[in-house]
């Protein structure tokens, strides 16, 4: 074979491989750029949640009437769990409360017709340490708007690796990680045994006590101010705030490290800003059962379904009666007295 034919053969092979990689990446769509669904891409790993969901809103626009913001806990509040509302879940791992504002702006830029915003809030994220640094989604917004962004990802071998993983998981139809998605935006988690749950909960409590609770926690002085900014953004949309329910074991740890006063301050500020808050974070029939969580910190999607029912249907929801209280200025003193009584019973 002469040099010209050899070069042509090499180029043809390279072009064929490049096309095959791009076609496979498009078919599986692991970065959520195109929206098509089939039996071999219906289980999707988390590559970069912020980037995936930010790109998805740009390139595969939603027709949802409800936006959901929150941390990894709120990823398990599945869109399919709502009966009347069509929800886009923009919750991401390790969310800072400083990110709500820019995520809200970005989501409305892509889809101005949201009628309401559900905002999941986590107590431990209200600390000075967790909230003092400015955080925004703008870096991801810039990235997904870059020229040829989707084309470059189609040709990426990193994307190819994600696609291969998704193909294997979809073919097996198996949930093997703590967060996997389907093509409808529902997150799923691997079910742990009772022994695994006990072990992981103990480890998580130790981490919270060594990192987030006790002396590591100081209530963020600008929390109320920043939440007011979120409240006032796109005032035409109803804002519904809910606290994420941690296990009673982790709640006991919070109380034991002396943070009940700060917890009350946090709830008071949320009520003052939003007029009311759905509080799920206190001992109740759901949080008392450690098997409703895979680490005492993240609840399973079945619990997310209960949250969605309570948010959507209020007191008419068919959920455990003591799971979720709508707290306002009118009943906050009574509610906090109940929580203090329950906390005292944990000692």
Coordinates of C-alpha atoms in Angstrom, one line a residue:
X1 CA 0.0 0.0 0.0
X2 CA 1.5 3.4 -1.0
X3 CA 1.6 6.3 1.4
X4 CA -1.4 8.0 -0.2
X5 CA -3.6 5.0 0.2
X6 CA -2.4 4.3 3.7
X7 CA -3.1 7.9 4.7
X8 CA -6.6 7.7 3.2
X9 CA -7.2 4.4 5.0
X10 CA -6.2 5.9 8.3
X11 CA -8.3 8.9 7.8
X12 CA -11.3 6.8 6.8
X13 CA -10.9 4.6 9.9
X14 CA -10.6 7.7 12.1
X15 CA -13.6 9.3 10.5
X16 CA -15.6 6.1 10.9
X17 CA -14.7 5.8 14.6
X18 CA -15.4 9.5 15.2
X19 CA -18.8 9.1 13.6
X20 CA -19.5 6.0 15.6
X21 CA -18.6 7.7 18.9
X22 CA -20.8 10.7 18.0
X23 CA -23.7 8.6 16.9
X24 CA -23.5 6.4 20.1
X25 CA -23.2 9.5 22.3
X26 CA -26.3 11.0 20.6
X27 CA -28.3 7.8 20.9
X28 CA -27.6 7.4 24.6
X29 CA -27.5 11.2 25.3
X30 CA -25.8 10.9 28.8
X31 CA -25.5 14.7 29.1
X32 CA -29.3 15.3 28.5
X33 CA -28.9 17.5 25.4
X34 CA -31.6 16.0 23.1
X35 CA -34.4 14.5 25.1
X36 CA -35.1 11.3 23.2
X37 CA -35.9 8.2 25.3
X38 CA -35.7 4.5 24.6
X39 CA -35.1 1.3 26.5
X40 CA -31.4 1.5 26.4
X41 CA -31.0 5.0 27.8
X42 CA -33.7 5.0 30.5
X43 CA -31.2 4.7 33.4
X44 CA -28.8 7.6 33.5
X45 CA -25.8 8.3 35.8
X46 CA -25.0 11.7 37.3
X47 CA -22.1 13.1 35.3
X48 CA -22.4 16.7 36.5
X49 CA -25.8 17.5 37.8
X50 CA -25.5 21.2 37.5
X51 CA -24.2 21.1 34.0
X52 CA -26.7 18.4 32.9
X53 CA -29.7 20.2 34.2
X54 CA -28.5 23.6 33.0
X55 CA -27.9 22.3 29.5
X56 CA -31.2 20.4 29.5
X57 CA -33.2 23.5 30.1
X58 CA -31.5 25.3 27.2
X59 CA -31.5 22.5 24.6
X60 CA -34.5 20.5 25.6
X61 CA -36.9 23.1 26.9
X62 CA -39.6 22.1 29.4
X63 CA -43.3 22.9 29.3
X64 CA -43.6 22.6 33.1
X65 CA -45.7 24.9 35.2
X66 CA -43.7 24.4 38.4
X67 CA -39.9 24.7 39.1
X68 CA -38.3 22.9 42.0
X69 CA -35.0 24.1 43.5
X70 CA -33.1 22.3 46.2
X71 CA -30.1 20.1 47.2
X72 CA -29.4 16.5 46.7
X73 CA -32.2 15.6 49.1
X74 CA -34.7 17.3 46.9
X75 CA -33.6 15.4 43.8
X76 CA -35.6 12.6 45.2
X77 CA -38.9 14.6 45.0
X78 CA -39.7 13.1 41.7
X79 CA -41.6 15.1 39.0
X80 CA -43.8 12.0 38.5
X81 CA -45.0 12.2 42.1
X82 CA -47.1 15.2 41.3
X83 CA -50.6 14.7 40.0
X84 CA -51.7 18.2 39.1
X85 CA -48.5 20.2 38.7
X86 CA -46.0 19.5 35.9
X87 CA -42.6 19.9 37.6
X88 CA -39.1 20.5 36.4
X89 CA -36.7 19.4 39.2
X90 CA -33.6 21.7 39.1
X91 CA -32.3 20.3 42.4
X92 CA -28.5 19.6 42.5
X93 CA -26.0 18.0 44.9
X94 CA -24.4 20.2 47.6
X95 CA -26.5 23.2 46.8
X96 CA -25.6 26.4 48.6
X97 CA -28.5 28.6 49.5
X98 CA -26.6 31.4 47.7
X99 CA -27.3 29.5 44.4
X100 CA -31.1 29.8 44.6
X101 CA -31.2 33.3 43.1
X102 CA -29.2 32.7 39.9
X103 CA -30.8 29.3 39.3
X104 CA -34.2 30.9 39.6
X105 CA -33.1 33.6 37.1
X106 CA -31.7 31.1 34.6
X107 CA -34.7 28.8 34.8
X108 CA -37.1 31.6 34.1
X109 CA -34.9 32.9 31.2
X110 CA -35.3 29.5 29.6
X111 CA -39.0 29.1 30.5
X112 CA -40.8 32.3 31.6
X113 CA -44.2 30.6 32.2
X114 CA -43.6 28.9 35.5
X115 CA -46.6 29.5 37.8
X116 CA -44.9 28.5 41.0
X117 CA -41.5 27.6 42.5
X118 CA -40.9 24.9 45.1
X119 CA -37.9 25.6 47.3
X120 CA -36.4 22.9 49.4
X121 CA -34.3 24.2 52.2
X122 CA -31.8 22.3 54.5
X123 CA -31.1 23.5 58.0
X124 CA -27.4 22.7 57.9
X125 CA -27.0 24.9 54.8
X126 CA -28.1 27.9 56.9
X127 CA -24.7 28.1 58.7
X128 CA -22.1 30.8 58.2
X129 CA -19.6 28.2 56.9
X130 CA -22.0 26.8 54.3
X131 CA -23.5 30.1 53.1
X132 CA -20.8 32.8 53.5
X133 CA -19.3 32.3 50.0
X134 CA -21.0 33.7 47.0
X135 CA -22.2 30.8 44.7
X136 CA -23.9 31.1 41.3
X137 CA -24.9 28.9 38.4
X138 CA -23.5 31.5 35.9
X139 CA -20.3 29.5 35.2
X140 CA -22.4 26.6 34.0
X141 CA -24.7 29.0 32.0
X142 CA -21.6 30.3 30.2
X143 CA -20.3 26.9 29.5
X144 CA -23.5 25.5 28.0
X145 CA -23.8 28.6 25.7
X146 CA -20.4 28.1 24.3
X147 CA -20.2 27.7 20.5
X148 CA -20.4 24.1 19.4
X149 CA -21.0 23.0 23.0
X150 CA -23.2 20.0 22.0
X151 CA -21.0 19.1 19.0
X152 CA -17.9 19.0 21.2
X153 CA -19.6 16.7 23.7
X154 CA -20.8 14.4 21.0
X155 CA -17.1 13.8 20.0
X156 CA -15.9 13.5 23.6
X157 CA -14.6 10.2 24.9
X158 CA -15.6 11.3 28.4
X159 CA -19.2 11.5 27.1
X160 CA -18.7 8.1 25.5
X161 CA -17.7 6.6 28.9
X162 CA -20.8 8.0 30.5
X163 CA -22.9 6.6 27.6
X164 CA -21.4 3.1 27.9
X165 CA -22.2 3.1 31.7
X166 CA -25.8 4.2 30.9
X167 CA -26.2 1.5 28.3
X168 CA -25.1 -1.2 30.7
X169 CA -27.4 0.1 33.5
X170 CA -30.3 0.5 31.2
X171 CA -29.8 -3.0 29.7
X172 CA -29.7 -4.5 33.2
X173 CA -32.5 -2.2 34.3
X174 CA -30.8 -2.0 37.7
X175 CA -30.4 0.8 40.3
X176 CA -26.9 0.3 41.6
X177 CA -26.0 3.8 43.0
X178 CA -27.3 6.4 45.4
X179 CA -28.6 8.5 42.6
X180 CA -29.6 7.5 39.0
X181 CA -32.1 9.2 36.8
X182 CA -34.7 8.2 34.2
X183 CA -35.4 10.2 31.1
X184 CA -38.4 11.9 32.8
X185 CA -36.2 13.5 35.4
X186 CA -37.0 11.1 38.3
X187 CA -34.1 10.2 40.6
X188 CA -33.8 6.8 42.1
X189 CA -31.5 5.3 44.8
X190 CA -30.2 1.9 45.5
X191 CA -32.0 0.2 48.4
X192 CA -29.7 -0.7 51.3
X193 CA -30.2 -3.5 53.8
X194 CA -31.1 -2.6 57.4
X195 CA -27.5 -3.3 58.4
X196 CA -26.0 -1.1 55.7
X197 CA -28.5 1.7 56.6
X198 CA -27.5 1.5 60.3
X199 CA -23.8 1.7 59.4
X200 CA -24.2 4.5 56.9
X201 CA -26.4 6.5 59.2
X202 CA -23.9 6.2 62.0
X203 CA -21.1 7.4 59.7
X204 CA -23.3 10.3 58.5
X205 CA -24.1 11.4 62.0
X206 CA -20.4 11.4 62.9
X207 CA -19.7 13.5 59.9
X208 CA -22.4 16.0 60.7
X209 CA -21.2 16.4 64.3
X210 CA -17.6 16.8 63.1
X211 CA -18.4 19.2 60.2
X212 CA -21.8 20.9 60.4
X213 CA -23.2 20.8 63.9
X214 CA -22.3 22.0 67.4
X215 CA -19.4 24.5 67.4
X216 CA -19.1 24.2 63.6
X217 CA -22.5 25.9 63.2
X218 CA -23.2 29.7 63.4
X219 CA -26.4 30.9 61.9
X220 CA -25.7 32.9 58.7
X221 CA -26.5 36.5 59.5
X222 CA -27.7 37.3 55.9
X223 CA -29.9 34.2 55.5
X224 CA -33.1 36.1 55.8
X225 CA -31.9 38.9 53.5
X226 CA -30.9 36.5 50.8
X227 CA -34.1 34.5 51.0
X228 CA -36.0 37.7 50.7
X229 CA -34.1 38.4 47.4
X230 CA -35.2 34.9 46.2
X231 CA -38.8 35.6 47.3
X232 CA -38.9 38.9 45.4
X233 CA -37.5 37.5 42.2
X234 CA -40.2 36.8 39.6
X235 CA -43.0 37.8 42.0
X236 CA -45.6 36.7 39.5
X237 CA -44.7 33.1 40.5
X238 CA -46.0 31.6 43.7
X239 CA -43.1 30.5 46.0
X240 CA -43.7 27.5 48.2
X241 CA -40.9 26.6 50.7
X242 CA -40.5 23.3 52.4
X243 CA -37.9 22.0 54.8
X244 CA -36.2 18.7 53.9
X245 CA -37.0 15.9 56.5
X246 CA -33.9 14.4 58.0
X247 CA -34.1 11.2 60.0
X248 CA -35.0 11.5 63.7
X249 CA -31.6 10.0 64.5
X250 CA -29.9 13.0 62.7
X251 CA -32.4 15.4 64.2
X252 CA -31.5 14.1 67.7
X253 CA -27.8 14.8 66.9
X254 CA -28.7 18.3 65.9
X255 CA -30.6 18.9 69.2
X256 CA -27.8 17.1 71.2
X257 CA -25.2 19.5 69.9
X258 CA -27.2 22.5 71.1
X259 CA -28.8 23.8 67.9
X260 CA -32.5 23.8 68.6
X261 CA -32.5 27.6 69.2
X262 CA -30.9 28.1 65.8
X263 CA -33.4 25.7 64.2
X264 CA -36.2 27.9 65.6
X265 CA -34.6 31.1 64.3
X266 CA -34.3 29.5 60.8
X267 CA -38.0 28.6 60.8
X268 CA -39.0 32.0 62.0
X269 CA -37.0 33.7 59.3
X270 CA -38.5 31.5 56.6
X271 CA -42.0 32.2 57.8
X272 CA -41.3 36.0 58.0
X273 CA -40.1 36.0 54.4
X274 CA -42.5 33.6 52.7
X275 CA -45.5 33.9 55.0
X276 CA -45.4 30.2 55.6
X277 CA -43.3 27.1 55.2
X278 CA -44.1 23.4 55.0
X279 CA -42.0 21.9 57.8
X280 CA -41.1 18.2 57.5
X281 CA -38.0 18.4 59.7
X282 CA -39.0 17.1 63.1
X283 CA -39.7 13.7 64.6
X284 CA -42.7 12.1 63.0
X285 CA -43.9 8.7 61.6
X286 CA -41.8 9.1 58.5
X287 CA -38.6 10.4 60.0
X288 CA -38.7 7.9 62.9
X289 CA -38.2 5.0 60.5
X290 CA -34.5 4.9 59.6
X291 CA -35.3 2.6 56.7
X292 CA -36.9 5.5 54.9
X293 CA -33.3 6.8 54.4
X294 CA -30.2 5.4 52.9
X295 CA -27.9 7.3 55.3
X296 CA -30.2 9.2 57.7
X297 CA -29.7 12.3 55.6
X298 CA -31.1 11.4 52.2
X299 CA -34.6 10.0 52.0
X300 CA -35.7 7.5 49.4
X301 CA -38.0 8.6 46.4
X302 CA -41.0 7.0 48.1
X303 CA -40.6 9.7 50.8
X304 CA -40.2 12.3 48.1
X305 CA -43.6 11.2 46.8
X306 CA -45.1 11.9 50.2
X307 CA -43.6 15.3 50.1
X308 CA -45.0 16.1 46.7
X309 CA -48.4 14.9 47.7
X310 CA -48.3 17.2 50.8
X311 CA -47.1 20.2 48.9
X312 CA -49.7 19.8 46.1
X313 CA -52.7 18.6 48.2
X314 CA -52.1 20.2 51.6
X315 CA -54.2 18.7 54.4
X316 CA -56.1 16.5 51.9
X317 CA -53.0 14.6 51.0
X318 CA -53.1 10.8 51.8
X319 CA -49.8 10.8 53.7
X320 CA -49.1 10.1 57.4
X321 CA -51.1 12.7 59.3
X322 CA -48.1 14.0 61.3
X323 CA -45.8 14.3 58.2
X324 CA -45.6 18.0 57.2
X325 CA -47.1 21.0 59.0
X326 CA -47.9 24.3 57.3
X327 CA -46.3 26.8 59.7
X328 CA -47.3 30.4 59.6
X329 CA -47.2 33.4 62.0
X330 CA -50.5 32.2 63.4
X331 CA -49.3 28.7 64.6
X332 CA -45.5 28.9 64.8
X333 CA -45.4 29.2 68.6
X334 CA -47.6 26.2 68.9
X335 CA -45.6 24.3 66.3
X336 CA -42.2 25.1 67.9
X337 CA -43.6 24.0 71.3
X338 CA -44.6 20.7 69.8
X339 CA -41.1 20.3 68.3
X340 CA -39.5 21.1 71.7
X341 CA -41.6 18.5 73.4
X342 CA -40.7 15.9 70.8
X343 CA -37.0 16.8 71.1
X344 CA -37.2 16.5 74.9
X345 CA -38.5 13.0 74.5
X346 CA -35.4 12.0 72.5
X347 CA -33.1 12.6 75.4

